[in-house]
PDB file of C-alpha atoms in Angstrom:
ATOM      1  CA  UNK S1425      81.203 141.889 113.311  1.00  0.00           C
ATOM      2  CA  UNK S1426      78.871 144.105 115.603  1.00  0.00           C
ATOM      3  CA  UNK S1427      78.092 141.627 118.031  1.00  0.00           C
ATOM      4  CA  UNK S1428      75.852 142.670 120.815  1.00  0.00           C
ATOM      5  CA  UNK S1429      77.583 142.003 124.812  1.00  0.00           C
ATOM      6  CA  UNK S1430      74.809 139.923 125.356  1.00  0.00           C
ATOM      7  CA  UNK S1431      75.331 137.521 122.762  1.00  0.00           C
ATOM      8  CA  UNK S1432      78.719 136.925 123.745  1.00  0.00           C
ATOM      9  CA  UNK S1433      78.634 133.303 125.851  1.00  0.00           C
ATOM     10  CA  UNK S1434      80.076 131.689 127.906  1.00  0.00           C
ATOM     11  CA  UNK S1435      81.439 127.856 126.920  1.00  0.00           C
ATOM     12  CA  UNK S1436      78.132 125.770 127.049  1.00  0.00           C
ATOM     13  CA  UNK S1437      80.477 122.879 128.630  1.00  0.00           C
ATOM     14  CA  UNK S1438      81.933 124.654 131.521  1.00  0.00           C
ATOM     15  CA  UNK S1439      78.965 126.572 132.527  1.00  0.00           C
ATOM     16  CA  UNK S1440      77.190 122.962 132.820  1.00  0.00           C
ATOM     17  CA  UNK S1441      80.050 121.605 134.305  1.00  0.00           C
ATOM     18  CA  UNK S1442      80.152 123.991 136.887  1.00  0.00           C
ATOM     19  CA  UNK S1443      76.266 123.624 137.667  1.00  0.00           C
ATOM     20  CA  UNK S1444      76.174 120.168 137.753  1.00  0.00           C
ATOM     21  CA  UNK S1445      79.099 119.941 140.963  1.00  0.00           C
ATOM     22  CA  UNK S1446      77.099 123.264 142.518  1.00  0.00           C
ATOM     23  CA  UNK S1447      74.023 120.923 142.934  1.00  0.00           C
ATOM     24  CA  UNK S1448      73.660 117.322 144.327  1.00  0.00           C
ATOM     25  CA  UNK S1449      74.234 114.227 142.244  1.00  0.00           C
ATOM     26  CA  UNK S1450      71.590 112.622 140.269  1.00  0.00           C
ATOM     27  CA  UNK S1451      69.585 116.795 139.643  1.00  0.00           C
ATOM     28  CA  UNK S1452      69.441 117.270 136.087  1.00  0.00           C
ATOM     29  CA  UNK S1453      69.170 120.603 134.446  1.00  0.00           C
ATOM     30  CA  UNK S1454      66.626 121.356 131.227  1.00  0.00           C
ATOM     31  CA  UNK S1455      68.461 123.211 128.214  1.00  0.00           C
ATOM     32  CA  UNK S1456      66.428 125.851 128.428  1.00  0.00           C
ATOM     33  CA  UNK S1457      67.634 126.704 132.252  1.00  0.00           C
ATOM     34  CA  UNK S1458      71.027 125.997 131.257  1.00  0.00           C
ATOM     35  CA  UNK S1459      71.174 128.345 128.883  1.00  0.00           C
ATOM     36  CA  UNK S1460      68.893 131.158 130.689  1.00  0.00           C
ATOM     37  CA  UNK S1461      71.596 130.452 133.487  1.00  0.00           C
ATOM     38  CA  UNK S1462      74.969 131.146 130.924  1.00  0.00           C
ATOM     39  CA  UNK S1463      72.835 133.956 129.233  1.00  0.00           C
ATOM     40  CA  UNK S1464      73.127 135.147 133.280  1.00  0.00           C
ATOM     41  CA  UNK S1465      76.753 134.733 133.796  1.00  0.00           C
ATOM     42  CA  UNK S1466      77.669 136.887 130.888  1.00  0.00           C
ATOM     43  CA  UNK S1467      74.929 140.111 132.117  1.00  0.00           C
ATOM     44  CA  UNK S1468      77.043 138.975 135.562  1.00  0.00           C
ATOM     45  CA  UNK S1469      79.953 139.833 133.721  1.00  0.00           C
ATOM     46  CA  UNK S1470      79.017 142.813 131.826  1.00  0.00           C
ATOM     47  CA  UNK S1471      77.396 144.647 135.172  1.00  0.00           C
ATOM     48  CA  UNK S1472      80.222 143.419 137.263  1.00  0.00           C
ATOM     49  CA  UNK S1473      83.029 145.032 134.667  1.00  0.00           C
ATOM     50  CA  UNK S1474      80.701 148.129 134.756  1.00  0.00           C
ATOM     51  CA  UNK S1475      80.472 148.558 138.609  1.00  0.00           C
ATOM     52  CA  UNK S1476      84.397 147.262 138.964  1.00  0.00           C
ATOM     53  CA  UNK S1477      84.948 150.396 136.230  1.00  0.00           C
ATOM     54  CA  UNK S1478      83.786 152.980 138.378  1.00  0.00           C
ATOM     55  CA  UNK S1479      85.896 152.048 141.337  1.00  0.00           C
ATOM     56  CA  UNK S1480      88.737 152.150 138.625  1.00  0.00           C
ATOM     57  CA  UNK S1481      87.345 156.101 137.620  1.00  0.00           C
ATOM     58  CA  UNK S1482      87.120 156.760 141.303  1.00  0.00           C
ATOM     59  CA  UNK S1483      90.809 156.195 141.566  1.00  0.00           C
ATOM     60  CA  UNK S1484      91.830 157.918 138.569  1.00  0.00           C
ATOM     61  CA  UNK S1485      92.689 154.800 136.827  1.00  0.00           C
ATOM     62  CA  UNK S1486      92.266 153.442 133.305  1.00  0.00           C
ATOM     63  CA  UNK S1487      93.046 150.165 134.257  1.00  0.00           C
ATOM     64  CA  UNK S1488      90.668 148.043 135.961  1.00  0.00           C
ATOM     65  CA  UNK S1489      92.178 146.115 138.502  1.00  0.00           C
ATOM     66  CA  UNK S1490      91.622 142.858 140.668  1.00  0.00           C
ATOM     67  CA  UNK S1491      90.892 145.675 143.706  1.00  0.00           C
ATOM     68  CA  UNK S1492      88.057 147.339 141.896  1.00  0.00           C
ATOM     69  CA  UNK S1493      86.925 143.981 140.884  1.00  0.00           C
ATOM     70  CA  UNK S1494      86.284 142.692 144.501  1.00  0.00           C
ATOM     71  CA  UNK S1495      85.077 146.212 145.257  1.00  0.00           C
ATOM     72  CA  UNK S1496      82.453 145.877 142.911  1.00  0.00           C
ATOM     73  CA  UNK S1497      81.268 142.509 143.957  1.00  0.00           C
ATOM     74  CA  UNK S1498      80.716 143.969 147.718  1.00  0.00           C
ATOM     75  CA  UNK S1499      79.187 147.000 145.391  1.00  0.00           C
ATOM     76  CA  UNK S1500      76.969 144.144 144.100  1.00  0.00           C
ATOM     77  CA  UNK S1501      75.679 142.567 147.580  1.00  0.00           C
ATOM     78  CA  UNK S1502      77.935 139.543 146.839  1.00  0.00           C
ATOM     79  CA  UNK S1503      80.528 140.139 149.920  1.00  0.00           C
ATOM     80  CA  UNK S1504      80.380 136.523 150.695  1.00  0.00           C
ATOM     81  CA  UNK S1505      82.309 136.068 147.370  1.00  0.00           C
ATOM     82  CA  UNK S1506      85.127 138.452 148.116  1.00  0.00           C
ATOM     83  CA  UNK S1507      86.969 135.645 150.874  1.00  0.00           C
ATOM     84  CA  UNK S1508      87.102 132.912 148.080  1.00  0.00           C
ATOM     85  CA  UNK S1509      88.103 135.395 145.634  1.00  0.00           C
ATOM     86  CA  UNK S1510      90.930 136.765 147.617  1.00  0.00           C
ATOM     87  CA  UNK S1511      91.930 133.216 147.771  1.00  0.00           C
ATOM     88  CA  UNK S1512      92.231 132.309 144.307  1.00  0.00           C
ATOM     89  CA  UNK S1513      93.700 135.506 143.694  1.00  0.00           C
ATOM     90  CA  UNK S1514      96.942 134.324 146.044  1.00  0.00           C
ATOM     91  CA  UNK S1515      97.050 131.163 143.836  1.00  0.00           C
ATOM     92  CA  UNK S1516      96.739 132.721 140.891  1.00  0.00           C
ATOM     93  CA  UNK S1517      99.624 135.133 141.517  1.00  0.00           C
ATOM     94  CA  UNK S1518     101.671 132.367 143.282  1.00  0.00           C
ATOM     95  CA  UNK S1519     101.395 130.872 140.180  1.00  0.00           C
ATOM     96  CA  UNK S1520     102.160 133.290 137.735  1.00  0.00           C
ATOM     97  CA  UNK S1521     105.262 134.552 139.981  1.00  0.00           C
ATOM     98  CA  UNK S1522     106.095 130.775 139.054  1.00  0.00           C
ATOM     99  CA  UNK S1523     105.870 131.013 135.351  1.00  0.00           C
ATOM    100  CA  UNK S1524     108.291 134.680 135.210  1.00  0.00           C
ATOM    101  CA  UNK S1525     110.637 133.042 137.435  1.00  0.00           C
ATOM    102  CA  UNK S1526     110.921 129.879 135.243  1.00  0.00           C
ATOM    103  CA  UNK S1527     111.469 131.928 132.353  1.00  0.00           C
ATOM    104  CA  UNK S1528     113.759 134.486 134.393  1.00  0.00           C
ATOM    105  CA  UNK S1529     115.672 131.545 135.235  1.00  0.00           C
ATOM    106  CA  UNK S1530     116.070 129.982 131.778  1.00  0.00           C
ATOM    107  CA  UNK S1531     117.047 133.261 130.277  1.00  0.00           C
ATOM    108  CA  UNK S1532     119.791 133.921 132.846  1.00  0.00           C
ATOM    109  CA  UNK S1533     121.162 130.136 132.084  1.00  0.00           C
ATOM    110  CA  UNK S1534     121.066 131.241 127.904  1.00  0.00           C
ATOM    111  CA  UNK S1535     122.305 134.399 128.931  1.00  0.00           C
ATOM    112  CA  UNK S1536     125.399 133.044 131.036  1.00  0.00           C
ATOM    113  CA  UNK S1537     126.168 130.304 128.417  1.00  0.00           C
ATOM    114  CA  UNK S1538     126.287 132.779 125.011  1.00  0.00           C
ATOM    115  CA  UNK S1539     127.693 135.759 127.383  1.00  0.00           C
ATOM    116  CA  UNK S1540     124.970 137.889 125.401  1.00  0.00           C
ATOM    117  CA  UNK S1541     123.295 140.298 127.398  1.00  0.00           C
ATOM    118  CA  UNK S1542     122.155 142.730 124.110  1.00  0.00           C
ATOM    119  CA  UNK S1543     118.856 140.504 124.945  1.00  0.00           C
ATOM    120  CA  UNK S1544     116.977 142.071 126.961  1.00  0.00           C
ATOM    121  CA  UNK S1545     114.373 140.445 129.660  1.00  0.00           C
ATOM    122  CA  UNK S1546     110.563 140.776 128.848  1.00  0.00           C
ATOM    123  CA  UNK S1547     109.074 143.737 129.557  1.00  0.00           C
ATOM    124  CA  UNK S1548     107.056 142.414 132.892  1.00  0.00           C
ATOM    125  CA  UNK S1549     104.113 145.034 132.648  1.00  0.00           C
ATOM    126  CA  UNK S1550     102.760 143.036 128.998  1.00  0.00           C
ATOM    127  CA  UNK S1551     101.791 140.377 131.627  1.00  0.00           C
ATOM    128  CA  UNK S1552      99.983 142.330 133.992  1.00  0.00           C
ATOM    129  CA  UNK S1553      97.981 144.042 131.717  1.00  0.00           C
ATOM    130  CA  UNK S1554      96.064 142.762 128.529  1.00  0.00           C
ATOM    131  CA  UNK S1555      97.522 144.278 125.270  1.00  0.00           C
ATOM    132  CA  UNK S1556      94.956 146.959 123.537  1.00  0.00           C
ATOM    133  CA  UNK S1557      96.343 148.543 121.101  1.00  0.00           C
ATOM    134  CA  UNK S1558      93.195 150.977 120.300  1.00  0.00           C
ATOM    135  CA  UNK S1559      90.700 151.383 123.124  1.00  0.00           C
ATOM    136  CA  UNK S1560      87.973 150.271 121.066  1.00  0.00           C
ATOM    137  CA  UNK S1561      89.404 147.879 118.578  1.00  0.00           C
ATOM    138  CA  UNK S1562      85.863 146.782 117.439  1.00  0.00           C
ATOM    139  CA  UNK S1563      83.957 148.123 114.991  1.00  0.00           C
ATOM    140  CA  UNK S1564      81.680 150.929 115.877  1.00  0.00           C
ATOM    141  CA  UNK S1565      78.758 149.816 117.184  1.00  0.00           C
ATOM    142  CA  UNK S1566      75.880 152.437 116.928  1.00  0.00           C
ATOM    143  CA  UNK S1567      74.287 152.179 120.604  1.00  0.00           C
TER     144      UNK S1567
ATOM    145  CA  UNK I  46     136.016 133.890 151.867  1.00  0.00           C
ATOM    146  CA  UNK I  47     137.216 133.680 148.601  1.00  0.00           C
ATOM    147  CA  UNK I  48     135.982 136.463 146.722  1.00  0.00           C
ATOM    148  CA  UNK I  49     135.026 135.874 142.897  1.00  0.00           C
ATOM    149  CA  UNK I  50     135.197 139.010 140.954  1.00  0.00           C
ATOM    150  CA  UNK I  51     133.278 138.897 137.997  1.00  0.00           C
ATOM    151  CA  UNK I  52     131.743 135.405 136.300  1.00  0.00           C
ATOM    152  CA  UNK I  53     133.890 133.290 135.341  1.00  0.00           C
ATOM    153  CA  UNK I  54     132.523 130.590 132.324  1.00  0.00           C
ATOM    154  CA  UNK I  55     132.361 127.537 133.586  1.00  0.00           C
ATOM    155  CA  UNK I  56     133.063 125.019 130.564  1.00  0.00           C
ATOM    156  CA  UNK I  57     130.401 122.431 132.328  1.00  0.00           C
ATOM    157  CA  UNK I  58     127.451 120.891 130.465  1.00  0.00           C
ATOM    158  CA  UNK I  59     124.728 122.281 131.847  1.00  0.00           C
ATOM    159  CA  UNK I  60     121.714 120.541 132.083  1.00  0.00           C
ATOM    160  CA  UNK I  61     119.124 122.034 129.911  1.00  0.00           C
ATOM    161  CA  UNK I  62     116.000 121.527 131.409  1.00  0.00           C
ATOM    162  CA  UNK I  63     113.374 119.629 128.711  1.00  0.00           C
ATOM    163  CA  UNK I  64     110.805 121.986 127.706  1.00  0.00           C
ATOM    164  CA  UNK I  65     107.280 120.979 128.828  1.00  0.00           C
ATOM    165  CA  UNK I  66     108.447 119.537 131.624  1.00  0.00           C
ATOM    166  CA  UNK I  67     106.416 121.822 133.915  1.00  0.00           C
ATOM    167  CA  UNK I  68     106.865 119.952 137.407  1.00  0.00           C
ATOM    168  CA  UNK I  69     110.004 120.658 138.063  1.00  0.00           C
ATOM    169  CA  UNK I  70     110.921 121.292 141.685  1.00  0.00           C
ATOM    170  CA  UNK I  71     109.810 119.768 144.787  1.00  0.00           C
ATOM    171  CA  UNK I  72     106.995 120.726 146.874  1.00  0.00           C
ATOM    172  CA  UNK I  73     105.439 122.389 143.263  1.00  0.00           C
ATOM    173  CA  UNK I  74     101.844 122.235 143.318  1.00  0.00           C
ATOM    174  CA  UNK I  75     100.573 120.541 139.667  1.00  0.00           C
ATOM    175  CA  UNK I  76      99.437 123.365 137.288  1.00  0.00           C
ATOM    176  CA  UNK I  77      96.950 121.305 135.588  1.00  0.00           C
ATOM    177  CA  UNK I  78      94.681 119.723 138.981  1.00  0.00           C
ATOM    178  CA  UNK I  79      94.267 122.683 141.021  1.00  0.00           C
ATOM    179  CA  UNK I  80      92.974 121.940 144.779  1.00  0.00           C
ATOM    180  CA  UNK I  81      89.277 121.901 144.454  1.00  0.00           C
ATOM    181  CA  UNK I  82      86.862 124.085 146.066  1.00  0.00           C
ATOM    182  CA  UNK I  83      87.292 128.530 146.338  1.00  0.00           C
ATOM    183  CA  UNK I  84      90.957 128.290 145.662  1.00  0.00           C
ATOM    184  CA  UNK I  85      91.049 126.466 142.426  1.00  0.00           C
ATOM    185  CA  UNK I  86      92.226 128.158 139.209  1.00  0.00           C
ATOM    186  CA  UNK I  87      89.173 129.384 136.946  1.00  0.00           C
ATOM    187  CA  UNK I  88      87.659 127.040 134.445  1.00  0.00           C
ATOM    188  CA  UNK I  89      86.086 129.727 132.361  1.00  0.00           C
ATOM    189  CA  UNK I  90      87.977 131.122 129.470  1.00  0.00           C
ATOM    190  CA  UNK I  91      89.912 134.418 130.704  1.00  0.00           C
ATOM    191  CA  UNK I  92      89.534 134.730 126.509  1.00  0.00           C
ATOM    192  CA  UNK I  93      86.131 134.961 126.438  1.00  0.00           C
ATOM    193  CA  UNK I  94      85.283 136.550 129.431  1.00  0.00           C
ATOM    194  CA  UNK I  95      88.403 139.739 128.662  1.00  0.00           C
ATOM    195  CA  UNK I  96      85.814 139.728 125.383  1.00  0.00           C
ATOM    196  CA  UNK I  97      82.874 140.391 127.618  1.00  0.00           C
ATOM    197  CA  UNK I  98      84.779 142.967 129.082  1.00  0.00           C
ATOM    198  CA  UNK I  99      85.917 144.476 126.273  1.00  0.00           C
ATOM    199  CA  UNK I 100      82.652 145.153 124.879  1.00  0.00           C
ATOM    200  CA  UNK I 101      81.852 147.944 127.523  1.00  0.00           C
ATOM    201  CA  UNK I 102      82.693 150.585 125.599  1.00  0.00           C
ATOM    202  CA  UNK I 103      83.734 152.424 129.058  1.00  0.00           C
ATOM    203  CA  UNK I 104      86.699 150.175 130.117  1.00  0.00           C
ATOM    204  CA  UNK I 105      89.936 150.871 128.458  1.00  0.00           C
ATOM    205  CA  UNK I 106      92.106 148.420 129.843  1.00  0.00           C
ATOM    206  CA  UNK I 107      92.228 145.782 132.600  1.00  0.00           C
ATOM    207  CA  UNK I 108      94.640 143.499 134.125  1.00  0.00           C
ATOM    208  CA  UNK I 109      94.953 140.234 133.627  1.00  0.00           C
ATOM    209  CA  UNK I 110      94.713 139.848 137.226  1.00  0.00           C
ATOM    210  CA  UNK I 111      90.814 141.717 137.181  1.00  0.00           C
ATOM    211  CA  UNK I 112      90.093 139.029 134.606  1.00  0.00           C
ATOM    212  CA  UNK I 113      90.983 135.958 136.890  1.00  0.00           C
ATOM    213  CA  UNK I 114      88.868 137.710 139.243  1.00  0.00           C
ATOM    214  CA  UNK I 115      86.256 138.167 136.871  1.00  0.00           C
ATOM    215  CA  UNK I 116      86.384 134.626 135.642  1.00  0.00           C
ATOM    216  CA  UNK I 117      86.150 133.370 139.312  1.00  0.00           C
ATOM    217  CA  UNK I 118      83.713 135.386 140.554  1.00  0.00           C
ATOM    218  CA  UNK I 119      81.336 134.102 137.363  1.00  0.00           C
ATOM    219  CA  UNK I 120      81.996 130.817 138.174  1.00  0.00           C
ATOM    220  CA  UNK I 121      80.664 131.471 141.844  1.00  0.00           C
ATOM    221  CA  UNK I 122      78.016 133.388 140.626  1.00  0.00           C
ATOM    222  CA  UNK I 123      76.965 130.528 138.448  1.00  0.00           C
ATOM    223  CA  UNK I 124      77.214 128.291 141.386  1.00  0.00           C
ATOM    224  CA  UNK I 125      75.280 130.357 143.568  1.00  0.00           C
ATOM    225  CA  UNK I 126      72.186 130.932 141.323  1.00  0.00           C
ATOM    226  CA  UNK I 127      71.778 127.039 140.422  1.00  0.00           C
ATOM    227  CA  UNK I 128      71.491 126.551 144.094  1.00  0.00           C
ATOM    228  CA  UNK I 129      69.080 128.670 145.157  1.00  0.00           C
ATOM    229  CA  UNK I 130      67.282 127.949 141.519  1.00  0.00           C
ATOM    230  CA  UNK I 131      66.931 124.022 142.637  1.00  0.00           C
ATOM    231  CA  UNK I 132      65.515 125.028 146.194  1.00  0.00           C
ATOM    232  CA  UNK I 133      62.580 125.856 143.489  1.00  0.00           C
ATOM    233  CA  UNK I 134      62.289 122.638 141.954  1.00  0.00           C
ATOM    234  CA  UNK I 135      62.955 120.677 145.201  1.00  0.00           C
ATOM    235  CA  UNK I 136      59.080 122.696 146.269  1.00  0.00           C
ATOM    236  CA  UNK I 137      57.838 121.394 143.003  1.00  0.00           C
ATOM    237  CA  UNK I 138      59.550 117.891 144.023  1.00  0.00           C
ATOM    238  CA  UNK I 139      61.433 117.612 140.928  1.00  0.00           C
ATOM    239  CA  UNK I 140      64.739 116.413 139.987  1.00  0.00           C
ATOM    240  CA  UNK I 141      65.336 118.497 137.140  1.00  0.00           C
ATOM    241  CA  UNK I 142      66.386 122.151 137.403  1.00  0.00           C
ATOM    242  CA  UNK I 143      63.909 124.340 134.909  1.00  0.00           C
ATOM    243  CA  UNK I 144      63.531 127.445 133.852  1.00  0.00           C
ATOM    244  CA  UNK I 145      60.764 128.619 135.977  1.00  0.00           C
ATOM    245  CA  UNK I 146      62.912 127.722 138.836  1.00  0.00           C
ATOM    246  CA  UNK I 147      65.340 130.378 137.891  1.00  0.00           C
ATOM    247  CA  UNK I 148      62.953 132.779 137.045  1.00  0.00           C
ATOM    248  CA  UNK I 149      61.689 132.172 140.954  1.00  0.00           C
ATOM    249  CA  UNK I 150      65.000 132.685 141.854  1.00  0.00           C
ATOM    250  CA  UNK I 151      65.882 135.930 140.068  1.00  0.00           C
ATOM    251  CA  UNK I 152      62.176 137.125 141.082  1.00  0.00           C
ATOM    252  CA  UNK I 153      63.163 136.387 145.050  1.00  0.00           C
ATOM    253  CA  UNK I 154      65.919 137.177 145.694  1.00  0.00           C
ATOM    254  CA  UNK I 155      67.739 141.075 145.874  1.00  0.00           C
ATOM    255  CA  UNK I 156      71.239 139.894 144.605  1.00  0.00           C
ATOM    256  CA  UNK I 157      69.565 138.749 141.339  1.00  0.00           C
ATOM    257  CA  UNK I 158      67.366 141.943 140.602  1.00  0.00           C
ATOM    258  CA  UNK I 159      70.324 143.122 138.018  1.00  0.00           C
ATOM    259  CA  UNK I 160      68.963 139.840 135.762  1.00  0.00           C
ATOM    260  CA  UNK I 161      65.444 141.001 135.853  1.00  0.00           C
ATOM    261  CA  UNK I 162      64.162 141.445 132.045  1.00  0.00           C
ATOM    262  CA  UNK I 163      67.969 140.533 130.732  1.00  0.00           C
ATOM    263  CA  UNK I 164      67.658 136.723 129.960  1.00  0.00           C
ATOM    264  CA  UNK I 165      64.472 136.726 127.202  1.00  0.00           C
TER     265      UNK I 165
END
C-alpha cells in the first residue's frame, strides 16, 4: 500500500465544515475549490511536520513535540497562529490531565477494594507519545 | 489528631461510578461541545493527520500533543486560506468560492508560496 503523502486527505466533511463557518453565511464553495483547498491542508501538514522536524533535530530530539510544532509555524510566517494554538494546547492538556486522573482515581478505588497492588498503573509516557513500533512501519516506498 | 497508621478496609459499599458517565464533577467543562472559537478541541482526525505525519520518512516519532497542534493549526490554516480565497470572488461579485479564487490567493500572497505547483 505505497500511498503517496499527497494522496493522503483530509475528511471531505470537516474540511467543508470548517470552510463554510470561516466565511459568511449564504457563500457557497464549488467542489473543485473544496477539494484544491483539502488537497492544501494536507501539503500544510506535510511542510509543517517537515519544518516542526528540524526544530526537533536542532534539539537533539527524535520526538517532535508541540514546541517545535509552534516553532515551525512562526518558521512558516504564520505567527498569528501561535496565540490560538497555545490556547488550545492548555485545553487540550487540561483535558487530558482529566482523563489520567479519572482513570488514576478509579484504579486506586479497585485497588483499595481487592487490596491488590501486583497491578501496576499505566505506564503514563504511552500517552504522550504515539506508539511506533518500527520507524518506518510502511512499506518501502522508492522516492 | 488521631493518627491512622496504615489503611484500614472500610466494609462500605462504595459507589461505583457508571461507566460513560463522563460529566461527573461540578464546574467540568462538557467533553463533547467545546467553547467555540481558537480554544476549541480539533475537529480533524488526530488519526489521519499522525498518518500525514508519518509519511515523512524523516520523523520518527511525535507526541500526541504535536499532533493536536498539528490538527489545530490545519484547521486555522484552512480557515485562513478560504478567507482570503473569497476576497477573490467578492472582486468577481460572486457568491460562490472557486477555484481560480484560490489560485489568486496562493499566487498573492507570501504565506501560501509553499502551495505553489502542489495542488494539480
Amino acid at each position: 500500500m505505497a500511498e503517496r503523502p499527497e494522496d493522503l486527505n483530509l475528511p471531505n466533511a470537516v474540511i467543508t465544515r470548517i470552510i463554510k463557518e470561516a466565511l459568511p453565511d449564504g457563500v457557497n464553495i464549488s467542489k473543485e475549490a473544496r477539494s484544491a483547498i483539502s488537497r492544501a491542508a494536507s501539503v500544510f501538514v506535510l511542510y509543517a511536520t517537515s519544518c516542526a522536524n528540524n526544530f526537533a533535530m536542532k534539539g537533539k530530539r527524535k520526538t517532535l513535540n508541540a514546541s517545535d510544532v509552534l516553532s515551525a509555524m512562526e518558521e512558516m510566517e504564520f505567527q498569528r497562529f501561535v496565540a490560538p494554538l497555545k490556547e488550545s494546547l492548555e485545553v487540550y492538556r487540561r483535558e487530558q490531565k482529566g482523563k489520567k486522573e479519572a482513570r488514576k482515581d478509579k484504579d486506586k478505588k479497585a485497588d483499595s477494594e481487592e487490596q491488590d497492588k501486583s497491578r501496576e498503573e499505566e505506564n503514563d509516557d504511552d500517552d504522550e507519545r504515539m506508539e511506533e513500533e518500527e520507524q518506518n512501519d510502511e512499506e518501502e516506498v522508492d522516492n | 489528631m488521631a493518627a491512622v497508621a496504615g489503611a484500614v478496609p472500610v466494609p462500605v459499599p462504595v459507589p461505583v461510578p457508571v461507566p460513560g458517565a463522563e460529566a461527573a464533577g461540578p464546574g467540568e467543562e462538557a467533553a463533547g461541545a467545546g467553547p467555540p472559537g481558537p480554544a476549541r478541541l480539533a475537529r480533524l482526525p488526530l488519526a489521519r493527520v499522525k498518518a500525514l505525519v508519518k509519511a515523512d520518512p524523516d520523523v520518527s516519532l511525535a507526541s500526541q500533543e504535536a499532533v493536536f497542534v498539528l490538527a489545530r493549526a490545519t484547521e486555522l490554516f484552512v480557515e485562513t486560506i478560504a478567507k482570503d480565497a473569497y476576497v477573490y470572488a467578492q472582486q468577481g461579485k460572486r457568491k460562490t468560492l472557486q477555484r481560480k479564487d484560490l489560485d489568486n490567493a496562493i499566487e498573492a500572497i507570501d504565506e501560501f508560496a509553499f502551495l505553489e505547483g502542489t495542488l494539480d
